Short mmCIF file of C-alpha atoms in Angstrom, two decimals:
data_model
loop_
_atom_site.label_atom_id
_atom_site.label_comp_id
_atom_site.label_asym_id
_atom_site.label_seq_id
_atom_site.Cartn_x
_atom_site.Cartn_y
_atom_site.Cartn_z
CA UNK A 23 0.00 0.00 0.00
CA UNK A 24 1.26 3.43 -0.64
CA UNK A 25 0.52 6.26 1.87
CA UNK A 26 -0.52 9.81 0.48
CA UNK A 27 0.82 12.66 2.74
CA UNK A 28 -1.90 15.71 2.50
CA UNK A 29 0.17 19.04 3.78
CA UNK A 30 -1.65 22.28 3.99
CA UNK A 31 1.32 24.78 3.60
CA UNK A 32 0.92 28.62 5.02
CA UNK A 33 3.58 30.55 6.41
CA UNK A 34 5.60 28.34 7.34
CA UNK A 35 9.16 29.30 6.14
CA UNK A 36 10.97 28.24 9.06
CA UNK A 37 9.42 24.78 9.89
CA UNK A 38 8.66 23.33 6.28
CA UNK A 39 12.02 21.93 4.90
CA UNK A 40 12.35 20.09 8.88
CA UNK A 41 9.24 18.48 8.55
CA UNK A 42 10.00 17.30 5.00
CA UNK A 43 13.13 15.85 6.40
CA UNK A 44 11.05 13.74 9.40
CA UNK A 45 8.66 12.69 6.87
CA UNK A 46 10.96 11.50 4.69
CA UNK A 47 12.12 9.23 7.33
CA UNK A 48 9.30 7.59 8.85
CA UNK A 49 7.92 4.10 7.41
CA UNK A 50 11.02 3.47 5.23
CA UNK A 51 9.75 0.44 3.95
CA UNK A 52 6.36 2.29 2.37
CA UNK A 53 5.66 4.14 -0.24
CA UNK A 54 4.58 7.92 0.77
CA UNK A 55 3.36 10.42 -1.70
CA UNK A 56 4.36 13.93 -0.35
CA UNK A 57 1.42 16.74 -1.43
CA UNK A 58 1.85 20.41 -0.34
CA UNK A 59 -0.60 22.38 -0.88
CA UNK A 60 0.51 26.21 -0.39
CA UNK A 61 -2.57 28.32 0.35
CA UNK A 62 -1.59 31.59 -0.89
CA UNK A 63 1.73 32.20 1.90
CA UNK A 64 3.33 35.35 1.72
CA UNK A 65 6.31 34.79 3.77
CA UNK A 66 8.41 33.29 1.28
CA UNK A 67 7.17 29.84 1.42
CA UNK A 68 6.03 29.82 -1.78
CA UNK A 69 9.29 30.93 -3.19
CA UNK A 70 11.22 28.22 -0.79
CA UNK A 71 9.23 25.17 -2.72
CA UNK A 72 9.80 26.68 -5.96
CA UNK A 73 13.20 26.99 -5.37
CA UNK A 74 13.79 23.77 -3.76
CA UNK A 75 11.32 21.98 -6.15
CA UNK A 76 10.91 24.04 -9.43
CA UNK A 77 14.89 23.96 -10.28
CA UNK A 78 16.47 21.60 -12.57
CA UNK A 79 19.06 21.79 -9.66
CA UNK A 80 18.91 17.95 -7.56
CA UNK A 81 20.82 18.88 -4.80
CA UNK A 82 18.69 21.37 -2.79
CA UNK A 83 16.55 17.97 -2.52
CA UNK A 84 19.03 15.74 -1.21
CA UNK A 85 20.39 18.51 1.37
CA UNK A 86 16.46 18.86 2.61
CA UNK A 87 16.33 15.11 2.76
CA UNK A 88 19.56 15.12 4.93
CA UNK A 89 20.53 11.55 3.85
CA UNK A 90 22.66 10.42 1.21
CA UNK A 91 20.52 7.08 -0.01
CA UNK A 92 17.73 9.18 -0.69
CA UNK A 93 18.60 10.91 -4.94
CA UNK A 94 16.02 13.03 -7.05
CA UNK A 95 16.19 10.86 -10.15
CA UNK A 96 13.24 12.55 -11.86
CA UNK A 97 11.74 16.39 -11.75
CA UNK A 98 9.16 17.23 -13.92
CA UNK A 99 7.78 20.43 -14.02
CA UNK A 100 3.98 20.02 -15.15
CA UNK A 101 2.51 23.61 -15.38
CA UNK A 102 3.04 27.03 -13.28
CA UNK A 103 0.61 26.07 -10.34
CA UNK A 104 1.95 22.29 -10.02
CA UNK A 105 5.32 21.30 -9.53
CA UNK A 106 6.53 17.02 -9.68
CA UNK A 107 9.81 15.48 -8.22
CA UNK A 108 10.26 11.67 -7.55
CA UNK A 109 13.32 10.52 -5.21
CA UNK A 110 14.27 6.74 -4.55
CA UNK A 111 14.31 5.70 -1.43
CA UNK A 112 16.44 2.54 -0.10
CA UNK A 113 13.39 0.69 0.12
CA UNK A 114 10.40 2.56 -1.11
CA UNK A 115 9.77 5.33 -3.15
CA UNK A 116 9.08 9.08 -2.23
CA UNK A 117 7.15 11.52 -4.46
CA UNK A 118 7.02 15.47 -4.11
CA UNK A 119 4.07 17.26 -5.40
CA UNK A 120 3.05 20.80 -4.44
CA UNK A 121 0.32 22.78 -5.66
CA UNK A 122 -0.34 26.53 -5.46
CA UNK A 123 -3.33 28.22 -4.33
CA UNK A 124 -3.80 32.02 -6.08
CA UNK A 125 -5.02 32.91 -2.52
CA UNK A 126 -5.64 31.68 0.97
CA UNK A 127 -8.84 29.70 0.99
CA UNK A 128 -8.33 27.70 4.33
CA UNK A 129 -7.36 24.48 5.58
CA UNK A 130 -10.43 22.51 4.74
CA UNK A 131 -9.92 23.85 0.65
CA UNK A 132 -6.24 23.08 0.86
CA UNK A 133 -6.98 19.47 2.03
CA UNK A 134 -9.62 18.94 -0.69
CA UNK A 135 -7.33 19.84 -3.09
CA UNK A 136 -4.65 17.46 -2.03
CA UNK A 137 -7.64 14.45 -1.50
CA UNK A 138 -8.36 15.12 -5.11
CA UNK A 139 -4.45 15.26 -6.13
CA UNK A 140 -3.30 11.83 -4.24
CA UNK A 141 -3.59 8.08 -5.44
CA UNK A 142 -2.48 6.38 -2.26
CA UNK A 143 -4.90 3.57 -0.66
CA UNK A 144 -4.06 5.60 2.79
CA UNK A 145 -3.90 8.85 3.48
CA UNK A 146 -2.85 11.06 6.75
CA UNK A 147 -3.33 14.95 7.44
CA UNK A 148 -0.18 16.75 8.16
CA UNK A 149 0.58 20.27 9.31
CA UNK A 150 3.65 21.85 8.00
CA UNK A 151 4.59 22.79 11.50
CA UNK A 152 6.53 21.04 14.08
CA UNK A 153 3.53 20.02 16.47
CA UNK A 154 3.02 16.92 15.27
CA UNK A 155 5.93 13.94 15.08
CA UNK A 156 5.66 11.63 11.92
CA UNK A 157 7.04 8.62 13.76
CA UNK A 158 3.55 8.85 15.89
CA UNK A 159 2.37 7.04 12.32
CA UNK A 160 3.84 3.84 13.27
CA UNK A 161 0.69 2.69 15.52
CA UNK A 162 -1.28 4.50 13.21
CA UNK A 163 -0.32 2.72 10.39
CA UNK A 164 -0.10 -0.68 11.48
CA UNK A 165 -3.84 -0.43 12.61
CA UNK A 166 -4.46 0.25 9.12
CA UNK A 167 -2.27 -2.46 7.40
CA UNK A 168 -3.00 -5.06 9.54
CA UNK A 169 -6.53 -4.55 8.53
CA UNK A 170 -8.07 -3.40 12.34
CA UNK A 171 -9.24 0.31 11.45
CA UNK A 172 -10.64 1.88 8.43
CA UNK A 173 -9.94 5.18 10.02
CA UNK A 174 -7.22 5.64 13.09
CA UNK A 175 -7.56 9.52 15.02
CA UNK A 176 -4.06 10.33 16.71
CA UNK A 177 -5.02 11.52 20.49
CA UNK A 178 -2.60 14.58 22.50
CA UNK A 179 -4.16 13.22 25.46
CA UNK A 180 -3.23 9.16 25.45
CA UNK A 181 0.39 10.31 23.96
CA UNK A 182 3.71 11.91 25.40
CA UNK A 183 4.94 14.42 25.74
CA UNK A 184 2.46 16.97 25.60
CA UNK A 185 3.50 20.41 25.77
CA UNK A 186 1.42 22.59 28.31
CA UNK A 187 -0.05 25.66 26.74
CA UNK A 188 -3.82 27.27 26.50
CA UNK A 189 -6.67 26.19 28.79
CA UNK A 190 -8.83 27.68 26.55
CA UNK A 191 -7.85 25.83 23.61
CA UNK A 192 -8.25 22.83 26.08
CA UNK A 193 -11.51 23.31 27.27
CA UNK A 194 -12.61 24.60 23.42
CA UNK A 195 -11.81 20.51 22.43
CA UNK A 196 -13.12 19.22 25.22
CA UNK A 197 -16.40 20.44 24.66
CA UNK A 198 -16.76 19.98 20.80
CA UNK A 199 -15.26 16.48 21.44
CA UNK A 200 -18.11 15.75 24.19
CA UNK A 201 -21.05 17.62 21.66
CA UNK A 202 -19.69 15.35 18.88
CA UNK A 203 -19.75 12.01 21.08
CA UNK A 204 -22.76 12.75 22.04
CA UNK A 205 -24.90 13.23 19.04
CA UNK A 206 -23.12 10.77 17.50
CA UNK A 207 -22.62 8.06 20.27
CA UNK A 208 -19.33 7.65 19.91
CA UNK A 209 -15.58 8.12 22.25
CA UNK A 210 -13.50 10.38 20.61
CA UNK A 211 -11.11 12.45 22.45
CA UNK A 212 -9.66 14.61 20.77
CA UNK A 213 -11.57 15.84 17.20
CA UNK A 214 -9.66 18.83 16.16
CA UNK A 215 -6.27 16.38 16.33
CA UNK A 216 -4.06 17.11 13.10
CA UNK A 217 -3.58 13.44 12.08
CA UNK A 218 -6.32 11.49 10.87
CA UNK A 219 -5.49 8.53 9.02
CA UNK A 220 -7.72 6.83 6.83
CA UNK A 221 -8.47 4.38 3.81
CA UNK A 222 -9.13 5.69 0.58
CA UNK A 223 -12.20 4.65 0.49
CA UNK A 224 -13.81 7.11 3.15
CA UNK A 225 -12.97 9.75 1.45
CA UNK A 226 -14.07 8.80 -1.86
CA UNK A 227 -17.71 8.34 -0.22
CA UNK A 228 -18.40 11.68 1.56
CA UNK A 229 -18.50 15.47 -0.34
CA UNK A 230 -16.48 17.73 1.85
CA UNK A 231 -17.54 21.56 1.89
CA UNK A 232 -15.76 23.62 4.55
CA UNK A 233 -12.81 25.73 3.70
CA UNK A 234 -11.67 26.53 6.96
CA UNK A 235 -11.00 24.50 10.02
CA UNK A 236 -14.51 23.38 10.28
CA UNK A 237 -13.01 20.33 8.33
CA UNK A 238 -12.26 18.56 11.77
CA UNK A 239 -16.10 18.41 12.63
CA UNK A 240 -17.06 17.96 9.22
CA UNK A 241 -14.96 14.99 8.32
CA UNK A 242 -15.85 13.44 12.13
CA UNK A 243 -19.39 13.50 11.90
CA UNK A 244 -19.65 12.46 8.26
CA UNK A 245 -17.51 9.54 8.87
CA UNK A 246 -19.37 8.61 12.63
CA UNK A 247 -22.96 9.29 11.47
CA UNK A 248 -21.97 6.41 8.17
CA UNK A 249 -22.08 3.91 10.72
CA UNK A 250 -19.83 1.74 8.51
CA UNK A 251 -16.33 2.47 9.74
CA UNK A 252 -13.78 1.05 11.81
CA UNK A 253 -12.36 4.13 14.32
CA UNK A 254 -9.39 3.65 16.31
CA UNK A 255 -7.38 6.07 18.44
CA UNK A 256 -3.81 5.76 19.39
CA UNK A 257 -1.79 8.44 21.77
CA UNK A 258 0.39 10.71 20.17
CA UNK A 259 2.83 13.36 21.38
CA UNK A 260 2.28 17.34 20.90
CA UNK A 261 5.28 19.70 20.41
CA UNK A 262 2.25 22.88 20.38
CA UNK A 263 3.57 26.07 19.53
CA UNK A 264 2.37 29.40 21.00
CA UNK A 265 0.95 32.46 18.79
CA UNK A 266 3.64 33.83 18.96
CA UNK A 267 5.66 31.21 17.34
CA UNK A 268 2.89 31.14 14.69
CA UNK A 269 0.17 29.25 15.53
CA UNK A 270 -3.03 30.21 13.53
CA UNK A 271 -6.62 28.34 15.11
CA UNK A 272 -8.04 30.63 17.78
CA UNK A 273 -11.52 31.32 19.46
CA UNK A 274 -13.26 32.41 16.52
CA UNK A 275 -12.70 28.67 15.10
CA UNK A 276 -13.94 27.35 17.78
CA UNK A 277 -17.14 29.36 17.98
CA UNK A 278 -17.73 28.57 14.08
CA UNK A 279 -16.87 24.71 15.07
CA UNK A 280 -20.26 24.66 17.22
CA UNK A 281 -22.62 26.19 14.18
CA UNK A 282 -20.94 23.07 12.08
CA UNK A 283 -21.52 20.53 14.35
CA UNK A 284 -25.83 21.31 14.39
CA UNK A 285 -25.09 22.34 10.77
CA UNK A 286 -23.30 18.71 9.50
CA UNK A 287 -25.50 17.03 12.31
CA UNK A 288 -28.98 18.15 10.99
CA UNK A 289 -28.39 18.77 7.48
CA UNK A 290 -25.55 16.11 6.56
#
């Protein structure tokens, strides 16, 4: 099975060739599709793929990579929004593909348009940021290929570490977690986690509408109210960054995540 790497990309200049590098090492023996999807960033981020990507140049690649096994054999430059590269792996191959947004649209557009760009039979969310640890797949992974879970939720409060930060943002989960479970009888802990991964096939069955971070309870109660899936959870640590070091959901997205969870629950 190949495993299809959805990354919404904005703003993050200073995180996004690290994470590359992490995800490039996890799961060695599977083959992981890489899609970036840069909403519209203005901080250079657009320019750093390009640059790193767009050039006929294969070394940028192998420094990002950081390992000397890992070669772009293969960069093909499709049009001026979509940009290809293929490195071989030691054991499994790697494609790069990163597609521009004119503008910022939101999380929930950039992952549609990576859904609709990937061909693996899995697929996991990623942010570009550092909050998240790609070896946390492992579990995740394994659940799916050994045929337990159609659909395996990382948790920030089963895993470790977990970086102390807003009780706000805390309390904000908690109680769109405990709404969720409870119009949908279900035990989910944590539904605005990052990584979500899932079989190809749940995607392919629902229509996905929201643009911003309203994906989270979208994509939960669509997949909980289909009564057809298997759901895991597995613990998984959280490097959380402050506003300050860039982090983007606030209170507003929270407030919004309540009118989508009677919206998606009533209407779906």
């Amino acid at each position: 099975m190949k495993l299809s790497i959805i990354i919404p990309v904005y703003n993050e200049i200073h995180t996004i060739s690290i994470i590359l590098a992490k995800i490039a090492m996890v799961l060695p023996n599977v083959d992981k599709e890489i899609i970036l999807v840069d909403d519209g960033s203005t901080d250079g981020t657009r320019e750093w793929l390009v640059g790193n990507f767009g050039s006929a140049n294969t070394k940028p690649v192998e420094a990002l990579l950081n390992n000397g096994s890992l070669t772009a054999i293969d960069k093909i430059k499709n049009n001026s929004q979509q940009l290809s590269t293929k490195i071989q792996g030691e054991t499994a191959l790697i494609t790069v593909s990163i597609i521009f947004h004119h503008f910022n649209q939101g999380k929930g557009a950039a992952l549609r348009t990576g859904f609709k760009k990937s061909t693996g039979e899995v697929l996991v969310i990623q942010d570009a940021d550092l909050e998240y640890d790609p070896q946390d797949w492992k579990r995740m992974w394994k659940l799916i290929a050994e045929n337990n879970a159609d659909i395996v939720y990382g948790s920030r409060f089963y895993g470790e570490p977990h970086r102390v930060l807003y009780f706000h943002h805390l309390l904000g989960n908690q109680v769109i977690s405990n709404l969720i479970n409870l119009l949908c009888n279900t035990t989910l802990t944590d539904i605005e986690v990052c990584y979500k991964m899932f079989r190809r096939e749940v995607i392919n069955e629902m229509e996905l509408i929201c643009n911003d971070f309203g994906f989270e309870v979208e994509f939960t109660i669509k997949i909980t109210k289909a009564r057809k899936w298997r759901i895991y959870e597995t613990g998984i640590s959280y490097y959380g960054r402050t506003y300050e070091e860039g982090k983007k959901i606030n209170w507003k997205d929270g407030v919004k995540a309540l009118g989508y969870i009677l919206w998606f629950w009533l209407f779906n």
